[in-house]
Amino acid sequence: MRSVCEVVGLYYMQTLGCPKNQVDSDKLEGYLEAQGYEGTTDPDGADLVVVNTCAFIEAARQESIDTVLMLAERRRPDARLVVTGCMAERYGDELRDALPEVDLVAGFGHDLVGTAPLSATSVPVALGATRTAPPPLTGGFDLLELPRPAARAPWAYVKVAEGCDRICGFCAIPSFRGKQRSRTYDDVLAEVDRLLEAPAAAGAPPLREVVLVAQDLASYGRDRTGPGRATRTGSQGRPSPIAALTRAVAQRVERTRLLYLYPSGLTDELIGAVLDTGVPYFDLSLQHVSRPHLARMRRWGDGERFLRRIADIRAAEPAATFRSSFILGYPGETERDQDQLLEFLATAQVDWAGFFTFSKEDGTHAAGLPDQVAPELALERLRECAELQDTITAAKRDALVGSTRRVLVDAPGLGRTVHEAPEIDGIVHVPADLTVGDLVDLALVGAEGPDLRAVPVDALAATGAAAT
Ligand code: SF4
């Protein structure tokens, strides 16, 4: 049996795509480290180079392939190059044929070191924890329940479910990630507890913020039966699974943040649970606002309902922060749809928004729809929206200048208030001597586009300026 101290080689992990993929990489790193590998930030010196790919849209696939080719050039001749993640799962055979420089294309739950799927017996338990074994997936082991190393930053994503039960017309995710499979409360909370305990042993900063993620986070738990079973909001007086989980996580850690909320899942109960965490941040996955267009997308809602929900939340918490994402150029989109979206953006005044042009994905409902929108027109509409939103975001950031906010120091010189999600939104520049992992009250003294600048309150007082 291998000693825990024996290093069998160095691994380099490159992660592409969304936060959900980052969690998968964390789990794979935990697995590799338990196998005796040690992480390195230098791909040139690694024995094992892993690319965790993204297959969401064409641009993401191209970035994944470019990264694989770049690392194939840089790696040592005897190093092993492994491609895993969504592209490996969705286009495994094509990748094997097209990229002979790759040593292994490993779908979800397959071993990166050998060639076999990970098995329940091959998966070590990190951080001294015990866990209940999840049901194995076809051909492999569920990444959701793999152990993970201590977070390198004072925040960490925690994935609470995999897959999705919805049928959005543009989205291929359910076809390769499968139906939703929620973890139990106990497994999620055990992972949070391990992340909270791990930094002391690993010399990492203390964990201050947990970011809950899933493809359809508001639906967390609805697929479960038996212990940890989901109930719909308010039925029989029981809390909805996501609201209950949010409250339970918030009892453990200073900040709890939720990403990716399908708008129909934003119930009063969930809004209350989010506001009670002290992180009034709402990431609403809206995609569009025109009702007929959303129907074409096979999604729920319309701009009026979304505006009402945003107004309800602002009535309860005027400082609430909103993020959303929108797709431009989905088949059938008209000038009228575009005008409605622009009007919505101007009215809603969300703090953050991401815009994407439609990508025609194999096997999706939208791929076969008539009235495909020319890519140039989709891009033009995207630019129109992004230009408007940039001015709104900048004004929102300017409005924070002059206030004092609690800032979490993420890295030397960099922090975040509750208004910014990590890696997605703007940042706060803070004095470089502040300790990583500390939560400090700072005066916001300047804004530049999406980013803010903060100084200690007493330093501001010394200069005679006032913070409100
Ligand atoms: S909710 Fe998200 S993951 Fe699920 S089908 Fe729609 S876009 Fe895809």
Short mmCIF file of C-alpha atoms and ligand atoms in Angstrom, two decimals:
data_model
loop_
_atom_site.label_atom_id
_atom_site.label_comp_id
_atom_site.label_asym_id
_atom_site.label_seq_id
_atom_site.Cartn_x
_atom_site.Cartn_y
_atom_site.Cartn_z
CA MET A 1 0.00 0.00 0.00
CA ARG A 2 1.32 3.47 -0.91
CA SER A 3 2.41 5.81 1.88
CA VAL A 4 0.40 9.03 2.04
CA CYS A 5 3.67 11.02 1.77
CA GLU A 6 4.96 9.27 -1.34
CA VAL A 7 4.74 11.56 -4.39
CA VAL A 8 4.33 9.53 -7.56
CA GLY A 9 4.38 12.54 -9.89
CA LEU A 10 3.30 16.11 -10.54
CA TYR A 11 -0.02 16.97 -12.14
CA TYR A 12 -1.13 20.17 -13.86
CA MET A 13 -4.87 20.82 -14.17
CA GLN A 14 -6.32 23.37 -16.61
CA THR A 15 -10.02 24.08 -16.13
CA LEU A 16 -12.23 25.69 -18.75
CA GLY A 17 -15.86 26.74 -18.63
CA CYS A 18 -18.19 27.44 -15.77
CA PRO A 19 -17.96 27.21 -11.97
CA LYS A 20 -19.60 23.78 -12.10
CA ASN A 21 -16.60 22.54 -14.06
CA GLN A 22 -14.27 24.09 -11.50
CA VAL A 23 -15.90 21.96 -8.81
CA ASP A 24 -15.33 18.86 -10.94
CA SER A 25 -11.66 19.84 -11.22
CA ASP A 26 -11.44 20.25 -7.45
CA LYS A 27 -12.81 16.75 -7.05
CA LEU A 28 -10.40 15.34 -9.62
CA GLU A 29 -7.52 17.09 -7.87
CA GLY A 30 -8.59 15.54 -4.56
CA TYR A 31 -8.61 12.17 -6.27
CA LEU A 32 -5.17 12.65 -7.87
CA GLU A 33 -3.63 13.88 -4.64
CA ALA A 34 -4.97 10.86 -2.79
CA GLN A 35 -3.31 8.74 -5.52
CA GLY A 36 0.04 10.31 -4.64
CA TYR A 37 0.19 13.11 -7.23
CA GLU A 38 1.14 16.64 -6.26
CA GLY A 39 -0.22 19.74 -7.99
CA THR A 40 1.99 22.11 -9.96
CA THR A 41 1.21 25.39 -11.67
CA ASP A 42 3.85 24.68 -14.33
CA PRO A 43 2.60 22.50 -17.20
CA ASP A 44 6.13 22.17 -18.60
CA GLY A 45 7.28 20.25 -15.53
CA ALA A 46 4.20 18.07 -14.93
CA ASP A 47 4.10 14.28 -15.35
CA LEU A 48 0.35 14.40 -15.88
CA VAL A 49 -1.35 17.27 -17.75
CA VAL A 50 -5.15 17.34 -17.47
CA VAL A 51 -7.51 19.59 -19.43
CA ASN A 52 -11.04 19.74 -18.01
CA THR A 53 -12.95 20.92 -21.08
CA CYS A 54 -16.16 22.83 -21.70
CA ALA A 55 -18.59 21.93 -24.50
CA PHE A 56 -21.29 24.50 -23.82
CA ILE A 57 -21.08 26.41 -27.11
CA GLU A 58 -18.87 26.43 -30.17
CA ALA A 59 -16.57 29.16 -28.81
CA ALA A 60 -16.02 27.17 -25.61
CA ARG A 61 -15.23 24.01 -27.59
CA GLN A 62 -12.70 25.90 -29.72
CA GLU A 63 -11.05 27.30 -26.59
CA SER A 64 -10.86 23.78 -25.17
CA ILE A 65 -9.20 22.41 -28.31
CA ASP A 66 -6.78 25.35 -28.51
CA THR A 67 -5.82 24.72 -24.89
CA VAL A 68 -5.24 21.02 -25.51
CA LEU A 69 -3.03 21.77 -28.52
CA MET A 70 -1.09 24.43 -26.62
CA LEU A 71 -0.44 22.05 -23.73
CA ALA A 72 0.47 19.24 -26.13
CA GLU A 73 3.27 21.51 -27.37
CA ARG A 74 4.41 22.53 -23.91
CA ARG A 75 4.32 19.26 -22.00
CA ARG A 76 7.42 17.13 -21.51
CA PRO A 77 7.66 14.37 -24.16
CA ASP A 78 7.14 11.69 -21.50
CA ALA A 79 4.25 13.48 -19.78
CA ARG A 80 0.74 12.07 -20.10
CA LEU A 81 -1.90 14.38 -21.61
CA VAL A 82 -5.48 13.67 -20.57
CA VAL A 83 -8.66 15.39 -21.78
CA THR A 84 -11.72 15.13 -19.58
CA GLY A 85 -14.93 17.10 -18.88
CA CYS A 86 -17.93 17.92 -21.04
CA MET A 87 -16.16 17.70 -24.42
CA ALA A 88 -14.67 14.34 -23.56
CA GLU A 89 -18.11 13.11 -22.53
CA ARG A 90 -19.97 14.54 -25.50
CA TYR A 91 -17.46 14.17 -28.32
CA GLY A 92 -15.12 11.47 -26.98
CA ASP A 93 -14.78 9.45 -30.21
CA GLU A 94 -14.27 12.54 -32.39
CA LEU A 95 -11.60 13.85 -29.99
CA ARG A 96 -9.73 10.54 -30.00
CA ASP A 97 -9.65 10.62 -33.80
CA ALA A 98 -8.85 14.30 -34.18
CA LEU A 99 -6.23 14.69 -31.43
CA PRO A 100 -3.66 11.87 -31.64
CA GLU A 101 -1.37 13.85 -29.32
CA VAL A 102 -3.80 13.14 -26.45
CA ASP A 103 -2.99 10.01 -24.41
CA LEU A 104 -6.43 9.56 -22.88
CA VAL A 105 -9.90 10.99 -23.44
CA ALA A 106 -11.75 10.36 -20.18
CA GLY A 107 -15.49 10.96 -19.81
CA PHE A 108 -17.11 11.79 -16.49
CA GLY A 109 -16.02 9.54 -13.66
CA HIS A 110 -13.20 7.84 -15.54
CA ASP A 111 -9.74 7.45 -14.06
CA LEU A 112 -7.18 9.98 -15.27
CA VAL A 113 -4.25 7.82 -14.23
CA GLY A 114 -5.19 4.40 -15.56
CA THR A 115 -7.77 3.56 -18.18
CA ALA A 116 -10.60 2.14 -16.09
CA PRO A 117 -13.60 3.99 -14.76
CA LEU A 118 -13.17 5.09 -11.16
CA SER A 119 -14.88 2.62 -8.88
CA ALA A 120 -16.32 2.99 -5.41
CA THR A 121 -13.38 1.02 -4.03
CA SER A 122 -10.76 3.08 -5.88
CA VAL A 123 -12.00 6.38 -4.55
CA PRO A 124 -10.20 7.53 -1.43
CA VAL A 125 -11.83 9.62 1.26
CA ALA A 126 -9.92 12.84 1.81
CA LEU A 127 -9.64 15.00 4.89
CA GLY A 128 -10.37 12.14 7.24
CA ALA A 129 -14.05 12.16 6.39
CA THR A 130 -16.50 9.34 6.05
CA ARG A 131 -19.21 9.51 3.47
CA THR A 132 -22.07 7.53 2.11
CA ALA A 133 -21.38 6.01 -1.29
CA PRO A 134 -23.55 7.50 -4.04
CA PRO A 135 -25.15 5.31 -6.66
CA PRO A 136 -22.52 4.66 -9.35
CA LEU A 137 -23.18 6.04 -12.81
CA THR A 138 -23.07 3.93 -15.89
CA GLY A 139 -19.43 3.31 -16.66
CA GLY A 140 -17.96 5.30 -13.81
CA PHE A 141 -18.14 7.05 -10.49
CA ASP A 142 -20.12 10.16 -9.63
CA LEU A 143 -17.77 13.14 -9.40
CA LEU A 144 -20.26 14.83 -7.09
CA GLU A 145 -19.19 12.65 -4.19
CA LEU A 146 -15.44 12.56 -4.75
CA PRO A 147 -13.35 14.19 -2.01
CA ARG A 148 -11.59 17.48 -2.72
CA PRO A 149 -8.57 19.33 -1.37
CA ALA A 150 -8.74 22.44 0.82
CA ALA A 151 -9.88 25.56 -1.06
CA ARG A 152 -6.96 27.77 -2.14
CA ALA A 153 -9.04 30.91 -1.61
CA PRO A 154 -11.35 31.93 1.25
CA TRP A 155 -14.30 30.89 -0.87
CA ALA A 156 -15.32 27.69 -2.65
CA TYR A 157 -17.95 26.44 -5.05
CA VAL A 158 -20.00 23.53 -3.77
CA LYS A 159 -21.98 21.61 -6.37
CA VAL A 160 -25.24 20.33 -4.92
CA ALA A 161 -26.71 18.57 -7.96
CA GLU A 162 -25.70 17.36 -11.39
CA GLY A 163 -27.81 17.33 -14.55
CA CYS A 164 -31.06 19.09 -15.35
CA ASP A 165 -34.72 18.14 -15.86
CA ARG A 166 -35.63 21.15 -18.00
CA ILE A 167 -35.92 21.25 -21.78
CA CYS A 168 -34.59 24.68 -22.80
CA GLY A 169 -34.51 24.70 -26.60
CA PHE A 170 -30.90 25.89 -26.94
CA CYS A 171 -29.29 23.67 -24.33
CA ALA A 172 -27.53 20.34 -24.83
CA ILE A 173 -26.51 19.94 -21.19
CA PRO A 174 -29.27 17.48 -20.20
CA SER A 175 -28.27 15.27 -23.14
CA PHE A 176 -24.81 14.60 -21.73
CA ARG A 177 -25.07 15.55 -18.06
CA GLY A 178 -28.32 13.63 -17.69
CA LYS A 179 -31.37 14.13 -15.49
CA GLN A 180 -30.96 16.04 -12.25
CA ARG A 181 -29.39 14.07 -9.42
CA SER A 182 -29.34 16.01 -6.17
CA ARG A 183 -26.98 15.20 -3.35
CA THR A 184 -28.44 14.73 0.11
CA TYR A 185 -28.34 17.57 2.63
CA ASP A 186 -26.01 15.50 4.73
CA ASP A 187 -23.49 14.97 1.93
CA VAL A 188 -23.51 18.65 0.96
CA LEU A 189 -23.18 19.83 4.55
CA ALA A 190 -20.42 17.28 5.22
CA GLU A 191 -18.49 18.71 2.26
CA VAL A 192 -18.96 22.25 3.61
CA ASP A 193 -17.76 21.10 7.03
CA ARG A 194 -14.68 19.46 5.53
CA LEU A 195 -13.89 22.61 3.58
CA LEU A 196 -14.20 24.62 6.80
CA GLU A 197 -11.88 22.28 8.68
CA ALA A 198 -9.31 21.75 5.93
CA PRO A 199 -7.52 25.14 5.77
CA ALA A 200 -5.93 24.83 9.22
CA ALA A 201 -4.20 21.58 8.22
CA ALA A 202 -3.30 22.74 4.72
CA GLY A 203 -2.06 26.23 5.63
CA ALA A 204 -4.76 27.74 3.40
CA PRO A 205 -6.87 30.82 4.25
CA PRO A 206 -10.01 30.18 6.31
CA LEU A 207 -13.16 29.49 4.32
CA ARG A 208 -15.53 32.48 4.52
CA GLU A 209 -17.84 32.01 1.57
CA VAL A 210 -19.61 29.02 0.02
CA VAL A 211 -21.04 29.42 -3.47
CA LEU A 212 -23.73 26.84 -4.14
CA VAL A 213 -23.96 25.79 -7.78
CA ALA A 214 -26.00 23.39 -9.92
CA GLN A 215 -27.40 23.47 -13.43
CA ASP A 216 -30.81 24.41 -11.99
CA LEU A 217 -30.08 25.32 -8.39
CA ALA A 218 -33.62 26.34 -7.40
CA SER A 219 -34.77 22.79 -8.23
CA TYR A 220 -32.25 21.22 -5.88
CA GLY A 221 -33.72 18.20 -4.11
CA ARG A 222 -36.88 17.85 -6.17
CA ASP A 223 -35.65 14.61 -7.70
CA ARG A 224 -34.96 12.85 -4.42
CA THR A 225 -37.15 10.30 -2.74
CA GLY A 226 -36.71 8.73 0.66
CA PRO A 227 -34.43 10.41 3.24
CA GLY A 228 -33.60 13.96 2.21
CA ARG A 229 -36.68 13.87 -0.03
CA ALA A 230 -37.72 17.07 -1.70
CA THR A 231 -41.05 18.77 -1.21
CA ARG A 232 -42.35 21.59 -3.30
CA THR A 233 -42.35 24.96 -1.63
CA GLY A 234 -44.79 25.21 1.21
CA SER A 235 -46.34 21.80 0.72
CA GLN A 236 -47.32 20.32 4.07
CA GLY A 237 -45.54 23.22 5.72
CA ARG A 238 -42.10 21.78 4.94
CA PRO A 239 -39.38 24.06 3.64
CA SER A 240 -38.29 23.72 0.04
CA PRO A 241 -35.01 21.80 -0.23
CA ILE A 242 -32.99 24.70 -1.61
CA ALA A 243 -34.29 27.15 1.02
CA ALA A 244 -33.54 24.67 3.80
CA LEU A 245 -30.07 23.96 2.41
CA THR A 246 -29.32 27.67 2.04
CA ARG A 247 -30.22 28.27 5.68
CA ALA A 248 -28.20 25.28 6.87
CA VAL A 249 -25.07 26.34 4.97
CA ALA A 250 -25.47 29.93 6.18
CA GLN A 251 -25.35 28.71 9.77
CA ARG A 252 -21.87 27.34 9.11
CA VAL A 253 -20.10 30.03 7.10
CA GLU A 254 -20.09 33.85 6.98
CA ARG A 255 -21.27 34.09 3.38
CA THR A 256 -23.53 31.81 1.36
CA ARG A 257 -24.14 32.68 -2.27
CA LEU A 258 -26.40 31.00 -4.83
CA LEU A 259 -25.66 30.93 -8.56
CA TYR A 260 -28.03 30.03 -11.42
CA LEU A 261 -31.65 30.39 -10.29
CA TYR A 262 -34.28 29.54 -12.87
CA PRO A 263 -36.78 32.41 -12.46
CA SER A 264 -39.86 30.29 -11.68
CA GLY A 265 -37.94 28.78 -8.76
CA LEU A 266 -37.49 32.16 -7.09
CA THR A 267 -40.23 31.72 -4.47
CA ASP A 268 -40.93 33.99 -1.52
CA GLU A 269 -39.48 31.32 0.69
CA LEU A 270 -36.22 31.18 -1.25
CA ILE A 271 -35.97 34.97 -1.40
CA GLY A 272 -36.38 35.06 2.40
CA ALA A 273 -33.70 32.42 2.86
CA VAL A 274 -31.26 34.29 0.60
CA LEU A 275 -31.88 37.64 2.33
CA ASP A 276 -31.41 36.02 5.73
CA THR A 277 -27.91 34.86 4.75
CA GLY A 278 -26.80 38.51 4.61
CA VAL A 279 -25.71 38.06 0.97
CA PRO A 280 -28.60 39.65 -0.95
CA TYR A 281 -27.32 38.46 -4.32
CA PHE A 282 -29.68 37.02 -6.94
CA ASP A 283 -28.32 35.36 -10.05
CA LEU A 284 -31.42 34.97 -12.20
CA SER A 285 -30.99 32.93 -15.33
CA LEU A 286 -33.49 34.84 -17.52
CA GLN A 287 -32.11 34.33 -21.09
CA HIS A 288 -34.71 36.71 -22.60
CA VAL A 289 -37.81 38.68 -21.60
CA SER A 290 -40.18 38.50 -24.60
CA ARG A 291 -42.93 36.03 -23.74
CA PRO A 292 -43.38 34.52 -27.22
CA HIS A 293 -39.64 34.29 -27.61
CA LEU A 294 -39.23 32.59 -24.23
CA ALA A 295 -41.95 30.16 -25.32
CA ARG A 296 -39.88 29.41 -28.42
CA MET A 297 -36.95 28.81 -26.08
CA ARG A 298 -39.19 26.44 -24.09
CA ARG A 299 -38.68 28.54 -20.98
CA TRP A 300 -40.94 30.09 -18.37
CA GLY A 301 -41.80 33.72 -17.76
CA ASP A 302 -41.77 37.18 -19.31
CA GLY A 303 -40.29 40.59 -18.61
CA GLU A 304 -43.24 41.85 -16.57
CA ARG A 305 -43.05 38.95 -14.15
CA PHE A 306 -39.31 39.30 -13.86
CA LEU A 307 -39.62 43.02 -13.11
CA ARG A 308 -42.26 42.35 -10.44
CA ARG A 309 -39.98 39.82 -8.75
CA ILE A 310 -37.03 42.20 -8.82
CA ALA A 311 -39.22 44.98 -7.37
CA ASP A 312 -40.45 42.64 -4.59
CA ILE A 313 -36.88 41.83 -3.64
CA ARG A 314 -35.79 45.47 -3.73
CA ALA A 315 -38.75 46.36 -1.51
CA ALA A 316 -37.45 43.88 1.06
CA GLU A 317 -33.77 44.73 0.54
CA PRO A 318 -32.97 47.91 -1.38
CA ALA A 319 -29.29 46.95 -1.57
CA ALA A 320 -30.00 43.64 -3.30
CA THR A 321 -27.69 42.81 -6.21
CA PHE A 322 -28.91 41.15 -9.40
CA ARG A 323 -27.10 39.26 -12.13
CA SER A 324 -28.54 37.67 -15.23
CA SER A 325 -27.58 36.23 -18.59
CA PHE A 326 -29.25 36.60 -21.98
CA ILE A 327 -29.04 34.88 -25.34
CA LEU A 328 -29.18 36.94 -28.53
CA GLY A 329 -30.05 35.51 -31.92
CA TYR A 330 -32.05 32.44 -30.85
CA PRO A 331 -34.17 31.29 -33.84
CA GLY A 332 -37.26 33.39 -34.44
CA GLU A 333 -35.96 36.45 -32.57
CA THR A 334 -37.49 39.65 -33.96
CA GLU A 335 -36.70 43.35 -33.72
CA ARG A 336 -39.66 43.62 -31.37
CA ASP A 337 -38.14 40.98 -29.08
CA GLN A 338 -34.89 42.92 -29.09
CA ASP A 339 -36.67 46.18 -28.25
CA GLN A 340 -38.39 44.47 -25.33
CA LEU A 341 -35.06 43.23 -24.02
CA LEU A 342 -33.47 46.68 -24.27
CA GLU A 343 -36.47 48.21 -22.50
CA PHE A 344 -36.24 45.58 -19.79
CA LEU A 345 -32.54 46.22 -19.21
CA ALA A 346 -33.14 49.94 -18.91
CA THR A 347 -35.99 49.40 -16.43
CA ALA A 348 -34.62 46.50 -14.39
CA GLN A 349 -31.22 48.12 -13.78
CA VAL A 350 -29.61 44.82 -12.87
CA ASP A 351 -26.09 45.17 -11.56
CA TRP A 352 -24.46 42.53 -13.75
CA ALA A 353 -25.42 40.83 -16.99
CA GLY A 354 -23.77 38.47 -19.43
CA PHE A 355 -24.76 38.31 -23.10
CA PHE A 356 -24.16 35.40 -25.44
CA THR A 357 -24.99 34.83 -29.07
CA PHE A 358 -27.00 31.72 -29.89
CA SER A 359 -24.92 28.65 -30.69
CA LYS A 360 -26.60 25.94 -32.74
CA GLU A 361 -25.95 22.77 -30.78
CA ASP A 362 -26.32 19.27 -32.23
CA GLY A 363 -29.37 17.45 -31.03
CA THR A 364 -31.13 20.42 -29.45
CA HIS A 365 -34.68 21.55 -30.19
CA ALA A 366 -33.39 24.88 -31.53
CA ALA A 367 -31.04 23.30 -34.06
CA GLY A 368 -34.01 22.29 -36.20
CA LEU A 369 -36.04 25.49 -35.85
CA PRO A 370 -36.81 27.74 -38.82
CA ASP A 371 -36.00 31.46 -38.83
CA GLN A 372 -32.38 31.12 -37.76
CA VAL A 373 -30.91 34.56 -37.11
CA ALA A 374 -27.83 35.61 -39.06
CA PRO A 375 -24.74 35.56 -36.79
CA GLU A 376 -23.88 39.17 -37.72
CA LEU A 377 -27.32 40.32 -36.62
CA ALA A 378 -27.09 38.36 -33.36
CA LEU A 379 -23.74 39.99 -32.68
CA GLU A 380 -25.11 43.43 -33.44
CA ARG A 381 -27.96 42.85 -30.98
CA LEU A 382 -25.52 41.59 -28.38
CA ARG A 383 -23.39 44.71 -28.73
CA GLU A 384 -26.46 46.90 -28.37
CA CYS A 385 -27.40 45.18 -25.10
CA ALA A 386 -23.86 45.06 -23.76
CA GLU A 387 -23.33 48.76 -24.44
CA LEU A 388 -26.47 49.67 -22.53
CA GLN A 389 -25.67 47.31 -19.67
CA ASP A 390 -22.10 48.62 -19.35
CA THR A 391 -23.44 52.09 -18.57
CA ILE A 392 -25.90 50.65 -16.05
CA THR A 393 -23.22 48.57 -14.36
CA ALA A 394 -20.85 51.53 -14.21
CA ALA A 395 -23.57 53.73 -12.66
CA LYS A 396 -24.35 51.01 -10.10
CA ARG A 397 -20.70 50.83 -9.16
CA ASP A 398 -20.37 54.62 -8.94
CA ALA A 399 -23.34 54.66 -6.57
CA LEU A 400 -21.42 52.49 -4.10
CA VAL A 401 -18.54 54.95 -3.88
CA GLY A 402 -18.67 56.82 -0.58
CA SER A 403 -20.14 53.90 1.36
CA THR A 404 -18.44 51.53 3.77
CA ARG A 405 -18.72 47.82 3.03
CA ARG A 406 -17.40 44.61 4.53
CA VAL A 407 -14.84 43.23 2.12
CA LEU A 408 -13.55 39.67 1.98
CA VAL A 409 -9.86 39.67 1.07
CA ASP A 410 -9.60 36.98 -1.62
CA ALA A 411 -5.94 37.48 -2.53
CA PRO A 412 -3.24 40.07 -1.81
CA GLY A 413 -4.68 43.40 -2.97
CA LEU A 414 -8.02 41.92 -4.12
CA GLY A 415 -11.34 41.60 -2.35
CA ARG A 416 -15.11 41.42 -2.76
CA THR A 417 -18.15 42.83 -1.04
CA VAL A 418 -21.42 40.86 -1.05
CA HIS A 419 -22.22 42.59 -4.36
CA GLU A 420 -19.65 40.61 -6.36
CA ALA A 421 -19.59 36.89 -7.03
CA PRO A 422 -16.09 35.45 -7.36
CA GLU A 423 -14.59 35.11 -10.83
CA ILE A 424 -17.72 36.49 -12.52
CA ASP A 425 -18.34 40.07 -11.42
CA GLY A 426 -16.07 43.04 -10.77
CA ILE A 427 -13.51 43.16 -7.97
CA VAL A 428 -12.47 45.50 -5.19
CA HIS A 429 -8.86 46.69 -5.10
CA VAL A 430 -7.75 46.73 -1.46
CA PRO A 431 -4.45 47.56 0.29
CA ALA A 432 -1.94 44.78 -0.38
CA ASP A 433 -1.08 44.36 3.31
CA LEU A 434 -4.53 43.10 4.30
CA THR A 435 -4.57 39.43 5.31
CA VAL A 436 -6.13 36.99 2.84
CA GLY A 437 -9.27 35.49 4.35
CA ASP A 438 -10.04 38.48 6.59
CA LEU A 439 -13.38 40.27 6.44
CA VAL A 440 -12.65 43.97 6.82
CA ASP A 441 -14.83 47.07 6.85
CA LEU A 442 -13.46 49.33 4.14
CA ALA A 443 -14.45 52.64 2.61
CA LEU A 444 -15.17 52.50 -1.10
CA VAL A 445 -13.36 55.49 -2.55
CA GLY A 446 -13.37 55.00 -6.31
CA ALA A 447 -14.86 53.08 -9.22
CA GLU A 448 -13.43 52.24 -12.60
CA GLY A 449 -15.92 50.43 -14.83
CA PRO A 450 -16.91 47.28 -12.93
CA ASP A 451 -14.15 47.52 -10.32
CA LEU A 452 -13.97 49.45 -7.05
CA ARG A 453 -11.15 50.77 -4.89
CA ALA A 454 -11.29 50.57 -1.12
CA VAL A 455 -9.20 51.88 1.78
CA PRO A 456 -9.36 51.32 5.54
CA VAL A 457 -11.98 53.54 7.16
CA ASP A 458 -9.44 55.09 9.55
CA ALA A 459 -7.11 55.92 6.66
CA LEU A 460 -9.96 57.77 5.01
CA ALA A 461 -10.80 59.60 8.24
CA ALA A 462 -7.17 60.67 8.54
CA THR A 463 -7.40 62.39 5.18
CA GLY A 464 -10.47 64.33 6.37
CA ALA A 465 -12.90 62.70 3.89
CA ALA A 466 -16.15 61.24 5.13
CA ALA A 467 -17.54 57.78 4.41
CA THR A 468 -21.26 57.24 4.58
S1 SF4 B 1 -32.12 25.08 -17.01
FE1 SF4 B 1 -30.01 25.48 -17.71
S2 SF4 B 1 -29.00 23.45 -17.82
FE2 SF4 B 1 -31.23 23.11 -17.70
S3 SF4 B 1 -31.87 22.89 -19.83
FE3 SF4 B 1 -32.19 25.06 -19.26
S4 SF4 B 1 -30.26 26.10 -19.85
FE4 SF4 B 1 -29.85 23.87 -19.86
#
